[in-house]
Every structure is written in C-alpha cells, then in structure tokens.
JSON list of C-alpha atoms in Angstrom, two decimals:
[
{"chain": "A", "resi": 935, "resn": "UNK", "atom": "CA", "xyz": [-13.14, -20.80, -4.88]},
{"chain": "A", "resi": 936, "resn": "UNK", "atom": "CA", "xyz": [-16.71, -21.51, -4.65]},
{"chain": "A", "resi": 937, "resn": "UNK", "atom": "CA", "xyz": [-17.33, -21.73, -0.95]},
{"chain": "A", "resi": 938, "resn": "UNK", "atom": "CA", "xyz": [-20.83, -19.89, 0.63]},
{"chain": "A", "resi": 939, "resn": "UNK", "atom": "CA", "xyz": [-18.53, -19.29, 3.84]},
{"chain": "A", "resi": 940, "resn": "UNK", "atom": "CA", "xyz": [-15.45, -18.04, 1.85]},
{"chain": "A", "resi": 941, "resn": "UNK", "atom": "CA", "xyz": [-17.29, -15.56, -0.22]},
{"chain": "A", "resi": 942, "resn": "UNK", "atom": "CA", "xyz": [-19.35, -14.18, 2.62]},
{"chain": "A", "resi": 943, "resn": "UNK", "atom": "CA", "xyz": [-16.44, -13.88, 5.29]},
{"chain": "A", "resi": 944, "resn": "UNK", "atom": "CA", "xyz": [-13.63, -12.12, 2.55]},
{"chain": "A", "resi": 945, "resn": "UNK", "atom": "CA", "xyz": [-15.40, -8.79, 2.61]},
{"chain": "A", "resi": 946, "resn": "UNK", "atom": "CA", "xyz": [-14.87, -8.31, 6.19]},
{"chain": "A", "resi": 947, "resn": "UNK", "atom": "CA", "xyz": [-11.69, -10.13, 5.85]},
{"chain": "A", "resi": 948, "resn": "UNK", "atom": "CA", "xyz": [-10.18, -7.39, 3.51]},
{"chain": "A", "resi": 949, "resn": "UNK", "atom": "CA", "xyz": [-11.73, -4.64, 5.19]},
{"chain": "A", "resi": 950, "resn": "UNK", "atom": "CA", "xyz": [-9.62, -5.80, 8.30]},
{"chain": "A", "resi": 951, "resn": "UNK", "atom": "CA", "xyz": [-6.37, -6.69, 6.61]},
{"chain": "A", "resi": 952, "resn": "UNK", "atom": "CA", "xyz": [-6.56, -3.64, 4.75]},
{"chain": "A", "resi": 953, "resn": "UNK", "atom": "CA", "xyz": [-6.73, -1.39, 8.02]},
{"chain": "A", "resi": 954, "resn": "UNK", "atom": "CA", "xyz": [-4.39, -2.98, 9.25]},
{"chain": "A", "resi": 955, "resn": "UNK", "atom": "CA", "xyz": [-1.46, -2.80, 5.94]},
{"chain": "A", "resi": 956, "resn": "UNK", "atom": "CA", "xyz": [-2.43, 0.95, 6.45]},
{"chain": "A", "resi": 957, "resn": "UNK", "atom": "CA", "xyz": [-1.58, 0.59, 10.66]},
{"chain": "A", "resi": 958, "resn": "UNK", "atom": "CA", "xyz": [1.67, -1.02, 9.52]},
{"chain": "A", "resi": 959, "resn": "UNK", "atom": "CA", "xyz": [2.86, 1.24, 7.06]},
{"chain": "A", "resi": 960, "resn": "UNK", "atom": "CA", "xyz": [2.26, 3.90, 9.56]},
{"chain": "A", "resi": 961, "resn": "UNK", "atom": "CA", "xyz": [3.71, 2.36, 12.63]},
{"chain": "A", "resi": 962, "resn": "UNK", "atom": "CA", "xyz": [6.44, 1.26, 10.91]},
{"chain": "A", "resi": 963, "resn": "UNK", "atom": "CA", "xyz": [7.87, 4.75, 10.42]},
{"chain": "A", "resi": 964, "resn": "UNK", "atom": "CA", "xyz": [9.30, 4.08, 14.18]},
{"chain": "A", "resi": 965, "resn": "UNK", "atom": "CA", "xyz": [8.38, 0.73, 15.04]},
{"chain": "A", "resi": 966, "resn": "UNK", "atom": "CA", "xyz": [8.89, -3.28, 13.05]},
{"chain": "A", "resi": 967, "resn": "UNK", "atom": "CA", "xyz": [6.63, -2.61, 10.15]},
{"chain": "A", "resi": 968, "resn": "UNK", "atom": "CA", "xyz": [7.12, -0.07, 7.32]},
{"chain": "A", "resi": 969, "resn": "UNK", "atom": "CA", "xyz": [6.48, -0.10, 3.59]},
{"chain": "A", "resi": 970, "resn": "UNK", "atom": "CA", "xyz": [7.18, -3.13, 2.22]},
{"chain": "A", "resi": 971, "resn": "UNK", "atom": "CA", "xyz": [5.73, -5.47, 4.65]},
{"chain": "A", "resi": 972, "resn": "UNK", "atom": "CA", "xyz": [2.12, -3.41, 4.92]},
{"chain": "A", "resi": 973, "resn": "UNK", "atom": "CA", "xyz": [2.43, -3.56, 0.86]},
{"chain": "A", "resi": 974, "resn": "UNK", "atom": "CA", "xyz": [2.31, -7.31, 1.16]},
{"chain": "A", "resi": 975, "resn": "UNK", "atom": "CA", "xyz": [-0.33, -7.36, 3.32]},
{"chain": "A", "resi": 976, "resn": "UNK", "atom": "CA", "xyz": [-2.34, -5.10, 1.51]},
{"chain": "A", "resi": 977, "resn": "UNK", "atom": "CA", "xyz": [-1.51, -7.49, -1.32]},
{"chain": "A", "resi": 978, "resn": "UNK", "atom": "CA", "xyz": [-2.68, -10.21, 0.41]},
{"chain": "A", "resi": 979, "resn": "UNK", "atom": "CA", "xyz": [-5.88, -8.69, 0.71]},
{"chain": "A", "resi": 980, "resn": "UNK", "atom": "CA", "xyz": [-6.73, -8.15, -2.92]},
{"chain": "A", "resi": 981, "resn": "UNK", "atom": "CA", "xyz": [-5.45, -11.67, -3.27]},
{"chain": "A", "resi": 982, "resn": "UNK", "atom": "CA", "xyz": [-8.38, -13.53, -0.84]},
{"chain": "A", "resi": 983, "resn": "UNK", "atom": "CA", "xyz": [-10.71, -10.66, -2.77]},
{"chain": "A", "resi": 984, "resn": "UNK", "atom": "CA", "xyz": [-9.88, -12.58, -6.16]},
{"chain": "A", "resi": 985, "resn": "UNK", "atom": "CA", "xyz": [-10.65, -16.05, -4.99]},
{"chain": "A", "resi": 986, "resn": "UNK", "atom": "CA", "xyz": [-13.74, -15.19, -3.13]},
{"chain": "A", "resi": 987, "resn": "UNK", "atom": "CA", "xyz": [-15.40, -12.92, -5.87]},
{"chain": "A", "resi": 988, "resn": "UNK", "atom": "CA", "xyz": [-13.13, -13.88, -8.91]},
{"chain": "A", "resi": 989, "resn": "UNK", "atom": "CA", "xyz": [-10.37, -11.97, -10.94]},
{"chain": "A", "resi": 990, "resn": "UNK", "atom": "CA", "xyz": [-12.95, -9.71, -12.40]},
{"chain": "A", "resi": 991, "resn": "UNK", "atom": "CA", "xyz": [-14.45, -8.05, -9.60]},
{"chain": "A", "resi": 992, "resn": "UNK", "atom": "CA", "xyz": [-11.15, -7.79, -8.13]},
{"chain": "A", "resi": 993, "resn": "UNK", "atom": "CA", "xyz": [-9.42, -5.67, -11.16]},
{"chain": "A", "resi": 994, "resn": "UNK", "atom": "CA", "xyz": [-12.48, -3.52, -10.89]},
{"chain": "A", "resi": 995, "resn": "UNK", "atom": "CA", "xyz": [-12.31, -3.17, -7.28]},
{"chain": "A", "resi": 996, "resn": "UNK", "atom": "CA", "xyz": [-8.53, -1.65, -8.18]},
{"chain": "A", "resi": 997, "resn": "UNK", "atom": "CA", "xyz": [-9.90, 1.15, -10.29]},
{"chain": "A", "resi": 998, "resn": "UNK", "atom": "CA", "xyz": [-6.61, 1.26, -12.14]},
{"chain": "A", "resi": 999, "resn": "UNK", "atom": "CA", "xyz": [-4.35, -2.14, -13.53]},
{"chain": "A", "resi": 1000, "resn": "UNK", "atom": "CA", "xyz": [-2.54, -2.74, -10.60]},
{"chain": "A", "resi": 1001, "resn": "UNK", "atom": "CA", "xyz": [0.94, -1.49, -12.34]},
{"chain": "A", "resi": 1002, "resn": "UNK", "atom": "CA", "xyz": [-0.09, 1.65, -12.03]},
{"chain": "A", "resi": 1003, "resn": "UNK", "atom": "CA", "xyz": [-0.05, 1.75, -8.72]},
{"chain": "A", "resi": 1004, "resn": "UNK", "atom": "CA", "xyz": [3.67, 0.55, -8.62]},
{"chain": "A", "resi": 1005, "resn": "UNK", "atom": "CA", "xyz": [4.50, 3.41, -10.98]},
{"chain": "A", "resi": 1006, "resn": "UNK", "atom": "CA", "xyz": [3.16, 5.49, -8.59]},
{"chain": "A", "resi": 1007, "resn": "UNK", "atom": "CA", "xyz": [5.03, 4.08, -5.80]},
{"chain": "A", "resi": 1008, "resn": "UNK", "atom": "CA", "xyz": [8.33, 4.39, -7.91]},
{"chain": "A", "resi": 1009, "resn": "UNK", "atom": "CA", "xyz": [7.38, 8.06, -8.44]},
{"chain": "A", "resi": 1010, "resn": "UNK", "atom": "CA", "xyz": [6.13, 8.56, -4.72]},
{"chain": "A", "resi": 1011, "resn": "UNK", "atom": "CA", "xyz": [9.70, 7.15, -3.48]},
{"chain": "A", "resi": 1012, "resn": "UNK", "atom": "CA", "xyz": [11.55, 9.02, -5.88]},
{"chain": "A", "resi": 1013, "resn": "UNK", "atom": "CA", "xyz": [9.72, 12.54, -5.26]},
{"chain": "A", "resi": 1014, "resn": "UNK", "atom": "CA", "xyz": [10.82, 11.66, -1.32]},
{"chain": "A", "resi": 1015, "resn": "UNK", "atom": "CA", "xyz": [15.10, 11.55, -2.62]},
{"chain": "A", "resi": 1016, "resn": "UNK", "atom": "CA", "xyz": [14.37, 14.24, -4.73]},
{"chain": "A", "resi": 1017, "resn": "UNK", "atom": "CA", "xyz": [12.74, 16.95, -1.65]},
{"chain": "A", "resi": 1018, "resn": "UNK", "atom": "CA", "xyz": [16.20, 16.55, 0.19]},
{"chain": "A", "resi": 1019, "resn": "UNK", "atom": "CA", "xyz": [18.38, 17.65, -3.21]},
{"chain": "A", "resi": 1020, "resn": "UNK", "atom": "CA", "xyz": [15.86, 21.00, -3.31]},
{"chain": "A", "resi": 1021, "resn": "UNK", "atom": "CA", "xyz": [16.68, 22.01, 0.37]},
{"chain": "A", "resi": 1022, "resn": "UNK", "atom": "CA", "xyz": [20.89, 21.34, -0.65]},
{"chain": "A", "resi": 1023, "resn": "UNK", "atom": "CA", "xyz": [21.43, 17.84, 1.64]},
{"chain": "A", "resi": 1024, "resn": "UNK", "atom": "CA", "xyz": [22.26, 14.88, 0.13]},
{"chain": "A", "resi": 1025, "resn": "UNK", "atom": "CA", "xyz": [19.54, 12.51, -2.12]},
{"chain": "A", "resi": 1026, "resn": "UNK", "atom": "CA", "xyz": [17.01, 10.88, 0.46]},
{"chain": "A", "resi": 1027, "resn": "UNK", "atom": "CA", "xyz": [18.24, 12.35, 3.60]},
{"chain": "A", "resi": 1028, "resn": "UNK", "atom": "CA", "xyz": [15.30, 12.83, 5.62]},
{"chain": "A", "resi": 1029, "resn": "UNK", "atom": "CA", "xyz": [13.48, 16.09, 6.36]},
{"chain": "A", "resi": 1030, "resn": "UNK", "atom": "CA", "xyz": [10.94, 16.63, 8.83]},
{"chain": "A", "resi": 1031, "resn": "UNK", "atom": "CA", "xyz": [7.97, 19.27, 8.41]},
{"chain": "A", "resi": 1032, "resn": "UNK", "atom": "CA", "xyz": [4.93, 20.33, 10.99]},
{"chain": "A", "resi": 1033, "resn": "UNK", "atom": "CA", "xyz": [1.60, 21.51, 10.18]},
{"chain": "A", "resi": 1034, "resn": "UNK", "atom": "CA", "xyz": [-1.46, 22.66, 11.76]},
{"chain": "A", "resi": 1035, "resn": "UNK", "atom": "CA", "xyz": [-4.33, 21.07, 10.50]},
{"chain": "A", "resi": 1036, "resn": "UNK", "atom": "CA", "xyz": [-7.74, 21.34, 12.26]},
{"chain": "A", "resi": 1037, "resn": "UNK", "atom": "CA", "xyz": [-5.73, 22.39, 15.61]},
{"chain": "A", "resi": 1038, "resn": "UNK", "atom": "CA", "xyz": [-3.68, 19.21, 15.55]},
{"chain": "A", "resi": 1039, "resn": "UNK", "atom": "CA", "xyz": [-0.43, 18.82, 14.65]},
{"chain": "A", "resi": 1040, "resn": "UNK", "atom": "CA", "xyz": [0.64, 16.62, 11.87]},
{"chain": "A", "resi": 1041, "resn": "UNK", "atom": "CA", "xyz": [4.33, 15.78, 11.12]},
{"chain": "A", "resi": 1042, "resn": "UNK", "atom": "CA", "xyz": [5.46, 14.92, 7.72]},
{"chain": "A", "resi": 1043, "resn": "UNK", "atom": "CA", "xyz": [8.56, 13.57, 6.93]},
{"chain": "A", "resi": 1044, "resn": "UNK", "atom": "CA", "xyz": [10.68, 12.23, 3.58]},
{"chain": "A", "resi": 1045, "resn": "UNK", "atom": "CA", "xyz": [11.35, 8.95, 4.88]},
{"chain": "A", "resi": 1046, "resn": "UNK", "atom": "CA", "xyz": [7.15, 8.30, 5.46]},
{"chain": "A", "resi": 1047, "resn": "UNK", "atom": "CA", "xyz": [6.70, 9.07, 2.00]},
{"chain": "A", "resi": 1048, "resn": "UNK", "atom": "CA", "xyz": [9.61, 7.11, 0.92]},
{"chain": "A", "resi": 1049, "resn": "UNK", "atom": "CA", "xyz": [7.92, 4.31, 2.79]},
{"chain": "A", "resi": 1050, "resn": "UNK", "atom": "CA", "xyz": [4.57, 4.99, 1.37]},
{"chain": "A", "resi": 1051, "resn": "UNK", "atom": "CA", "xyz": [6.32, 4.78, -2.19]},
{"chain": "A", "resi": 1052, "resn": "UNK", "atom": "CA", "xyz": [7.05, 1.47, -1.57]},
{"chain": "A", "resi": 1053, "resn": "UNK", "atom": "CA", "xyz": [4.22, 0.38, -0.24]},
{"chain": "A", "resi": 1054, "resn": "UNK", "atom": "CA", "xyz": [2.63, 1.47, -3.26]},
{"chain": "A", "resi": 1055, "resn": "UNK", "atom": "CA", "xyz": [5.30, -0.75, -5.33]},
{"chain": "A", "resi": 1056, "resn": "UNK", "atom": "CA", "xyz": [4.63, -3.77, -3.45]},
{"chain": "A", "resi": 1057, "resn": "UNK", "atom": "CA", "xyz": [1.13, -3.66, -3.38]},
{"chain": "A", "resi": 1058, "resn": "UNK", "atom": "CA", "xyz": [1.12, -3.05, -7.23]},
{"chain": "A", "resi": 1059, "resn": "UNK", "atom": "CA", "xyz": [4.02, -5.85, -8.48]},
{"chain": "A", "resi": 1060, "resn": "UNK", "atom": "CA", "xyz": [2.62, -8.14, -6.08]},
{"chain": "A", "resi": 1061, "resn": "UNK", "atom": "CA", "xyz": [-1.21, -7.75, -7.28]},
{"chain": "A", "resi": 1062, "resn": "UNK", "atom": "CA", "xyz": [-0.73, -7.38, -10.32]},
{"chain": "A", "resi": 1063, "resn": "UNK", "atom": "CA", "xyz": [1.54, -10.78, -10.31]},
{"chain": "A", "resi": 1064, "resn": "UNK", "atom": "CA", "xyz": [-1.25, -12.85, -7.85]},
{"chain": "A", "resi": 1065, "resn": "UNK", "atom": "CA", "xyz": [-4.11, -11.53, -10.29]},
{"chain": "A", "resi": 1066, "resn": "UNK", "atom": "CA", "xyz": [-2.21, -12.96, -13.23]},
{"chain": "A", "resi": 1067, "resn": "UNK", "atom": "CA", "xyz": [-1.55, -16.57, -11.51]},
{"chain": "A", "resi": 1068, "resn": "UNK", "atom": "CA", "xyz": [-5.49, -16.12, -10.91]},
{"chain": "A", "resi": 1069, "resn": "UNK", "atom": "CA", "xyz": [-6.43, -15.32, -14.05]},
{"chain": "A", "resi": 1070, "resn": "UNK", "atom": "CA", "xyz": [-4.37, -18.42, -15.76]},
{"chain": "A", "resi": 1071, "resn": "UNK", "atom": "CA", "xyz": [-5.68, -20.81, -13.12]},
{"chain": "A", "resi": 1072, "resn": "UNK", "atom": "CA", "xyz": [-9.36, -20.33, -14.19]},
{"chain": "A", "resi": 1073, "resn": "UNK", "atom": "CA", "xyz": [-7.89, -21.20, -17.68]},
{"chain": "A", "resi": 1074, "resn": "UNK", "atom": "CA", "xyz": [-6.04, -24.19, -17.04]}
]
C-alpha cells in the first residue's frame, strides 16, 4: 500500500495491537481471551506491518521465518502436558507454582504456558501464511 498516512500511522498501530495480543493472552488465563485469539491479533499486527513497509521489512522485523515461531509454540504447549506426567498426574493437568521475584509474587502455572504455546502457533501459521499472500500479491 503506498499511502503517506498508512505508512506513518502502522508503527504506532502495531505497537498498540501488539500490547494489547500480549494483555489478551494474559487476561485470558481467567477471563474471554487466551492464546489463540491474542495469537491472531498479534498476527494481525505483523500483517498491517507488511502492507505499510512491505514483505521485506516485515520478515526482518520477525528475526526468525515465522514457522519457527509455531515450532516453538508446538514445543512450548507440549513442554506444558509434559510438566504434569513428571510430578505423576495425568498429561496437561494443570499445576500451579509461586515465586518470589523482586519481593512480588509471581504465579506460574501449566495451563499459561500451554496458552502461550499456542499463541506462539497462531502467531507463526498465521504470519507466515499472510506474508506469503503478500509476497505473491506484489507478483501478480
């Protein structure tokens, strides 16, 4: 897209979406939200990135092919199931764990990583797809 506007308002325009995929993911742990929907948005993001600055500056802004980051995810998710087979409960029941950090408390818990997993998988299969319809449309 070669609008003035578009390309100077996207910046600011991922910067918010992307705070807020992050607020989702994490509110979602208890609240409407979770994983998969903050992955989308998040996805979204680097989507209005790639028409304002173009596919290129978009797979660098990624640092890694955007697969990657959905093997990740897969990994992520699966390293939650696994935790719960280590302490002898059945595969992805949840387990909860406190720590002190910096004199607040900070709860971890399987099922947050299991939903960080997959916001890892839809961010990455979703990128990687938009950045490929992208690509071919600048061909075409």
């Amino acid at each position: 897209m070669n609008s003035l506007i578009f390309r100077t308002i996207a910046p600011l325009l991922v910067a918010v979406m992307l705070v807020f995929s992050v607020f989702v993911l994490l509110r979602g742990h208890n609240e409407p939200g979770g994983g998969f929907i903050g992955g989308l948005i998040a996805a979204s993001a680097l989507t209005i990135y790639g028409m304002a600055m173009g596919v290129a500056a978009a797979r660098t802004a990624l640092k890694a092919h955007p697969l990657a980051y959905a093997g990740f995810g897969v990994a992520l998710a699966g390293l939650a199931g696994v935790l719960s087979i280590l302490f002898d409960v059945p595969f992805l029941t949840g387990l909860w764990r406190s720590f002190e950090f910096d004199g607040v408390e900070v709860a971890i818990s399987t099922p947050m990583v299991f939903d960080i997993g997959v916001y890892f998988v839809v961010f990455g299969t979703i990128s990687a797809v938009a950045l490929a319809l992208e690509d071919d449309e600048g061909g075409a």
